[in-house]
PDB file of C-alpha atoms in Angstrom:
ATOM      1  CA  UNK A1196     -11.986 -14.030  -8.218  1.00 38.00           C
ATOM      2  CA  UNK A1197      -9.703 -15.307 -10.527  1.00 38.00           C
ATOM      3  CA  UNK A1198      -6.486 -16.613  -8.766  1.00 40.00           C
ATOM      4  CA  UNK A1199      -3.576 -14.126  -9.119  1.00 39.00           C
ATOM      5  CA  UNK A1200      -0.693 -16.369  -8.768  1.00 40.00           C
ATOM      6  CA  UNK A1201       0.207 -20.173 -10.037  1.00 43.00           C
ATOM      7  CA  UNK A1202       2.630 -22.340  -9.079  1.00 44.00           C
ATOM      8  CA  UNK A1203       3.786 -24.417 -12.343  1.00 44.00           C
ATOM      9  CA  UNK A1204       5.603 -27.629 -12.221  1.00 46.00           C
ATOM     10  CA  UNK A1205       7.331 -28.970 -15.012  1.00 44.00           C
ATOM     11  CA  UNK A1206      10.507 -30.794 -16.504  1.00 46.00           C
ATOM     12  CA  UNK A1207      12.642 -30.468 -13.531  1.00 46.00           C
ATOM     13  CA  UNK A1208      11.885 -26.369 -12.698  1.00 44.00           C
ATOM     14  CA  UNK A1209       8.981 -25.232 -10.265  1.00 45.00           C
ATOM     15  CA  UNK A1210       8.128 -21.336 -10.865  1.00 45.00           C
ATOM     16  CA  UNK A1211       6.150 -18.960  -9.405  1.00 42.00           C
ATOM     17  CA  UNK A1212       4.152 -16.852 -12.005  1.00 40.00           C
ATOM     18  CA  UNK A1213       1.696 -13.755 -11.938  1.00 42.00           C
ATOM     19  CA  UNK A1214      -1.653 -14.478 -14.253  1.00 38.00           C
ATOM     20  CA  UNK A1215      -0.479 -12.346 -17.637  1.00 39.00           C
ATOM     21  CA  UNK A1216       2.522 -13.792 -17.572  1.00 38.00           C
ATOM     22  CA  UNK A1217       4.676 -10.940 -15.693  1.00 35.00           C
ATOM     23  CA  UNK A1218       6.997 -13.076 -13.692  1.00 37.00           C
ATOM     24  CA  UNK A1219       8.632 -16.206 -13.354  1.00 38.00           C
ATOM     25  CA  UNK A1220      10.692 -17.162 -10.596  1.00 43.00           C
ATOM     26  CA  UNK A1221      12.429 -21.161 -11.487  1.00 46.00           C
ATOM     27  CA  UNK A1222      13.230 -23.564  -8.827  1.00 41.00           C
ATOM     28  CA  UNK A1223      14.905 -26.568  -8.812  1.00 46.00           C
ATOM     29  CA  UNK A1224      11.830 -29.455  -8.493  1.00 40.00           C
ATOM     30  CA  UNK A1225      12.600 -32.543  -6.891  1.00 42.00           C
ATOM     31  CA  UNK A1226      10.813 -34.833  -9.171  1.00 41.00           C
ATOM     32  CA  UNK A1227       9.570 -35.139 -12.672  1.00 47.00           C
ATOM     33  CA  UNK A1228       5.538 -34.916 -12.566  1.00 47.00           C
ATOM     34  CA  UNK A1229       4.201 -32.159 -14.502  1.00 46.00           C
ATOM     35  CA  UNK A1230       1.237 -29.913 -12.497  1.00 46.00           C
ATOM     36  CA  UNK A1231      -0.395 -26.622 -12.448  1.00 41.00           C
ATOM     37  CA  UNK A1232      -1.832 -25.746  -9.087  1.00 42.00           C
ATOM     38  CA  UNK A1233      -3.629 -22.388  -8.143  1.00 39.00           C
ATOM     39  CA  UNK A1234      -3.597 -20.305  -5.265  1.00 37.00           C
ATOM     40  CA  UNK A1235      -6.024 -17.816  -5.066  1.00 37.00           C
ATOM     41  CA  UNK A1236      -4.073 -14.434  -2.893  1.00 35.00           C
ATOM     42  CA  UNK A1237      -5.446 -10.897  -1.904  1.00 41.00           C
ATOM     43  CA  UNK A1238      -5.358  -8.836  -5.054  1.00 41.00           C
ATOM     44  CA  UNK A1239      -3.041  -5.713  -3.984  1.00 45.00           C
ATOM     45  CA  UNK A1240      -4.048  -3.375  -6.585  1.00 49.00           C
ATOM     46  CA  UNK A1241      -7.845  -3.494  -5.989  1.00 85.00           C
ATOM     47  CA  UNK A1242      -8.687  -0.866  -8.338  1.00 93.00           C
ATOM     48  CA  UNK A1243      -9.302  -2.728 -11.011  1.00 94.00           C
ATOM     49  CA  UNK A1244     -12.645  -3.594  -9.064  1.00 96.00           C
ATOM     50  CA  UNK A1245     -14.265  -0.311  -8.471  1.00 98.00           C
ATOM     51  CA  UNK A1246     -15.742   2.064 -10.724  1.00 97.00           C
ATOM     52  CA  UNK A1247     -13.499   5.253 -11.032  1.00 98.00           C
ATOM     53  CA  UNK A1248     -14.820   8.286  -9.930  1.00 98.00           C
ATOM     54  CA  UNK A1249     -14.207  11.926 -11.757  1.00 98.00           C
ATOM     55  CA  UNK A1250     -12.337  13.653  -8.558  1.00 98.00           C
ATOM     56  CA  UNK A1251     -13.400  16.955 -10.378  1.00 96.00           C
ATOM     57  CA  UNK A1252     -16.815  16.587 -10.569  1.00 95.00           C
ATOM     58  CA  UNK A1253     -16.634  15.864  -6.408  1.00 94.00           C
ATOM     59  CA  UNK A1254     -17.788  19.188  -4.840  1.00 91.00           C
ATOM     60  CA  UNK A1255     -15.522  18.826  -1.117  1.00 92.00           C
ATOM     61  CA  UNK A1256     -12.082  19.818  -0.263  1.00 93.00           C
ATOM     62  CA  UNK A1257      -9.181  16.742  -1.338  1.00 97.00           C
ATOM     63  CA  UNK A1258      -6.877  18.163   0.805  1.00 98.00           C
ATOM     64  CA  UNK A1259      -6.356  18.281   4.296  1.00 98.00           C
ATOM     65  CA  UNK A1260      -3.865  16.891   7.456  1.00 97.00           C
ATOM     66  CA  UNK A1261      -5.868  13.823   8.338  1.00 98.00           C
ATOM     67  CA  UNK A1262      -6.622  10.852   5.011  1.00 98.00           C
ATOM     68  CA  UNK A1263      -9.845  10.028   7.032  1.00 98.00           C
ATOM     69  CA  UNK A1264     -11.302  13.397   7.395  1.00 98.00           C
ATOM     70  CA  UNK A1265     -10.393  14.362   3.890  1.00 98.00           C
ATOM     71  CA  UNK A1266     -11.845  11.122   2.533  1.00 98.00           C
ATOM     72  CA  UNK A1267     -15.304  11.073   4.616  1.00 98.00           C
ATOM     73  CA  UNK A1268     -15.541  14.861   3.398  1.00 97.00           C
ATOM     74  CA  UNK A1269     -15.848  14.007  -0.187  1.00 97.00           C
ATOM     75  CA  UNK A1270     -17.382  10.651   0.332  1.00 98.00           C
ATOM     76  CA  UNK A1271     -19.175  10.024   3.815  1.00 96.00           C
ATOM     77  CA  UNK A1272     -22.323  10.440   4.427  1.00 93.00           C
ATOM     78  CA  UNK A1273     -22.806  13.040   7.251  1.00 86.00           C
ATOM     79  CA  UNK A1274     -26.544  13.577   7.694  1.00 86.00           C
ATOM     80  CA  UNK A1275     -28.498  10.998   9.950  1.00 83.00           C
ATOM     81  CA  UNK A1276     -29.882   7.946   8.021  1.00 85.00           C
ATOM     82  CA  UNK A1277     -33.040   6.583   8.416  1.00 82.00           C
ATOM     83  CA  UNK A1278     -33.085   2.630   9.335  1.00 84.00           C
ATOM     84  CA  UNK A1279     -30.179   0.528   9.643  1.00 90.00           C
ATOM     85  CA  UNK A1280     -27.533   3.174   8.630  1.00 94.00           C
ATOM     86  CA  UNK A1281     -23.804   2.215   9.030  1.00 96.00           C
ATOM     87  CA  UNK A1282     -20.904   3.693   7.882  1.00 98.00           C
ATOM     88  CA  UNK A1283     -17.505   1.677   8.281  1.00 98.00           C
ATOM     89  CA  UNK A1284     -14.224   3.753   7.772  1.00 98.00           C
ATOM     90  CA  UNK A1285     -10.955   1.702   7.097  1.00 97.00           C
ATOM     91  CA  UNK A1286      -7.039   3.268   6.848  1.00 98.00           C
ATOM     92  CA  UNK A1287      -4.543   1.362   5.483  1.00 97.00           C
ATOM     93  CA  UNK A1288      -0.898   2.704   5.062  1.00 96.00           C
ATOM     94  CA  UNK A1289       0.579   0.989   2.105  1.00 95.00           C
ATOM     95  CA  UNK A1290       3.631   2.591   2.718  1.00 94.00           C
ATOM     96  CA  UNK A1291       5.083   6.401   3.694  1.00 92.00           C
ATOM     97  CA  UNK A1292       3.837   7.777   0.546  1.00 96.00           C
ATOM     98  CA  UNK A1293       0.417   6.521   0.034  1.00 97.00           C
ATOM     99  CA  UNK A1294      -3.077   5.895   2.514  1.00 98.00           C
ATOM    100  CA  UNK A1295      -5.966   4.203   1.310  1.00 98.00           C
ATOM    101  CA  UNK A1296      -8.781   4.500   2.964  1.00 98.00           C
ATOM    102  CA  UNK A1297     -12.064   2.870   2.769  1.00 98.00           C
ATOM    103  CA  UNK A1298     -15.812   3.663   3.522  1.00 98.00           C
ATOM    104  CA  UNK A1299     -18.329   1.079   3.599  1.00 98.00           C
ATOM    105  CA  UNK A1300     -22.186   2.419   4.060  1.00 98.00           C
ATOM    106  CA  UNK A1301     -24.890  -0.193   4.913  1.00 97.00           C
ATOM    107  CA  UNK A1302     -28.533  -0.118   4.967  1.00 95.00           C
ATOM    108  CA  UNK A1303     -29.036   2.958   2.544  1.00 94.00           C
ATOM    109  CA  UNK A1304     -32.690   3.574   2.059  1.00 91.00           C
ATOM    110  CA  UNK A1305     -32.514   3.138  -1.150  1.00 93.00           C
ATOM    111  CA  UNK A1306     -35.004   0.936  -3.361  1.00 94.00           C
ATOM    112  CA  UNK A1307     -32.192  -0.715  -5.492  1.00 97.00           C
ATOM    113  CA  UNK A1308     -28.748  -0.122  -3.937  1.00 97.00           C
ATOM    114  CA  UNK A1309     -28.012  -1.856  -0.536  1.00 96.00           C
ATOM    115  CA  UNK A1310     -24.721  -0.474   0.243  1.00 98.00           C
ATOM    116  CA  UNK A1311     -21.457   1.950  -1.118  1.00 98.00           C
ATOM    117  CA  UNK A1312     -18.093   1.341  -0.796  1.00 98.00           C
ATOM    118  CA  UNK A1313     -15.768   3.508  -1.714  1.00 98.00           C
ATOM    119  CA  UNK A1314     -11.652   3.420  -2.385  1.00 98.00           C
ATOM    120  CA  UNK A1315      -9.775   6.388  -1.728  1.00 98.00           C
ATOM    121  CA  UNK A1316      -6.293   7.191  -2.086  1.00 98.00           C
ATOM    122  CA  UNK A1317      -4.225   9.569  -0.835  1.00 98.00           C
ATOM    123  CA  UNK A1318      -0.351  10.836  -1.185  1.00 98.00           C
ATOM    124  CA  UNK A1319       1.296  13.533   0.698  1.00 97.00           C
ATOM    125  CA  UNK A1320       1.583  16.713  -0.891  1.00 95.00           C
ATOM    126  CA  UNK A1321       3.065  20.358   0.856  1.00 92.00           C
ATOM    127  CA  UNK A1322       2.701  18.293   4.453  1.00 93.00           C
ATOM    128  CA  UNK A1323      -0.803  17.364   3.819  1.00 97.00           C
ATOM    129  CA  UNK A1324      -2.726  14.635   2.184  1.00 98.00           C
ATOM    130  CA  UNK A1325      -4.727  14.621  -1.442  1.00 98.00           C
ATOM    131  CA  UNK A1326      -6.712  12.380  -2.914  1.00 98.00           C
ATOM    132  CA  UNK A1327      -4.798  11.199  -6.035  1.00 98.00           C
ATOM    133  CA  UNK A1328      -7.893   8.274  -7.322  1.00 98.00           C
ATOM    134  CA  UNK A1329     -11.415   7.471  -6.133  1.00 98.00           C
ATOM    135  CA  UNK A1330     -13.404   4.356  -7.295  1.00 98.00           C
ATOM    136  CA  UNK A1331     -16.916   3.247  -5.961  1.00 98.00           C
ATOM    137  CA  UNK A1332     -18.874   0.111  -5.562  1.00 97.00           C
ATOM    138  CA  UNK A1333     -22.108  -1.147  -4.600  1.00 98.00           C
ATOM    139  CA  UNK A1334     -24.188  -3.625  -3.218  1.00 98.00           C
ATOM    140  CA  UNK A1335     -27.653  -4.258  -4.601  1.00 98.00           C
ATOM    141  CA  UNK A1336     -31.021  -4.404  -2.942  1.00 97.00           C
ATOM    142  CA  UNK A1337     -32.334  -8.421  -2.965  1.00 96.00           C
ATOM    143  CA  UNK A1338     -33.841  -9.089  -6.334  1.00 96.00           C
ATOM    144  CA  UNK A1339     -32.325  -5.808  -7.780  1.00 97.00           C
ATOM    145  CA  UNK A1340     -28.775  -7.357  -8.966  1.00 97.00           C
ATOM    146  CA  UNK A1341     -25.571  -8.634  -7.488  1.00 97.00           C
ATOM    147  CA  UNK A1342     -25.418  -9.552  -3.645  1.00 96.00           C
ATOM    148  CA  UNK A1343     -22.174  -8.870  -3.784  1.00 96.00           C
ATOM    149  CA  UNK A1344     -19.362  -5.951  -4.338  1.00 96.00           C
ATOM    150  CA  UNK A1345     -20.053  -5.067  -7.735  1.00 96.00           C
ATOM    151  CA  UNK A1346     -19.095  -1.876 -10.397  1.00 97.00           C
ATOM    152  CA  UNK A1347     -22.592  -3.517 -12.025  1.00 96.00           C
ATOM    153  CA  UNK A1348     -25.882  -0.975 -11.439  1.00 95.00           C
ATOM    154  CA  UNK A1349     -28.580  -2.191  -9.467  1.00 97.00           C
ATOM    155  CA  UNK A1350     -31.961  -2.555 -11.029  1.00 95.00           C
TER     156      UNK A1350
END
């Protein structure tokens, strides 16, 4: 993961600056060396690694009173799983206005692909919650691609 922040050093200023260049935040620095350093940080808009999912082609209801239950509708798995089946469900609140939720599915018998994860979020609409965006990843089989998360198809 590429580091989402540096802190740059240089002339007498120290800054804070996003990777692209969006922001720079000067402080006074207490001596003259010039340095770069990196600090890798949580990326908060993890979009960016999923693969986005077509909320019209999804055949379940994106609406409903609980982000869980309308998430694991459209994206769980609810018939019993052979093996080593898991299914992880994660809510986060953001803030007032927006859930994300996310499902994680393990030992999938399936030759190539190891495990799903999915990124939902919701935003409350008419006192409920719909899904506004949907991305998946997945987790490859050994030998049949990436180990880890990855928007990459397993072979």
């Amino acid at each position: 993961m590429k580091p989402l922040f540096a802190i740059l050093a240089t002339g007498s200023l120290l800054g804070l600056v996003a990777v692209g260049g969006f922001s720079f935040i000067p402080m006074p620095l207490l001596s003259d060396d010039s340095t770069s350093i990196f600090i890798k940080t949580t990326d908060t808009t993890p979009r960016q690694a999923y693969n986005p999912i077509d909320l019209e082609e999804i055949n379940a209801q994106l609406t409903g009173n609980d982000p869980e239950a309308v998430a694991l509708s459209a994206f769980g798995i609810s018939e019993p799983q052979e093996g080593n089946f898991e299914e992880n469900v994660q809510v986060e609140s953001p803030s007032n206005q927006r859930k994300i939720v996310t499902i994680t599915q393990l030992g999938l018998a399936d030759d190539s692909v190891r495990g799903m994860r999915y990124r939902v979020e919701l935003e409350p609409t008419a006192n409920q919650w719909r899904v506004v965006w949907a991305g998946r990843q997945q987790r490859c089989q050994p030998q049949r691609g990436s180990q880890e998360w990855t928007t990459e198809l397993c072979l």
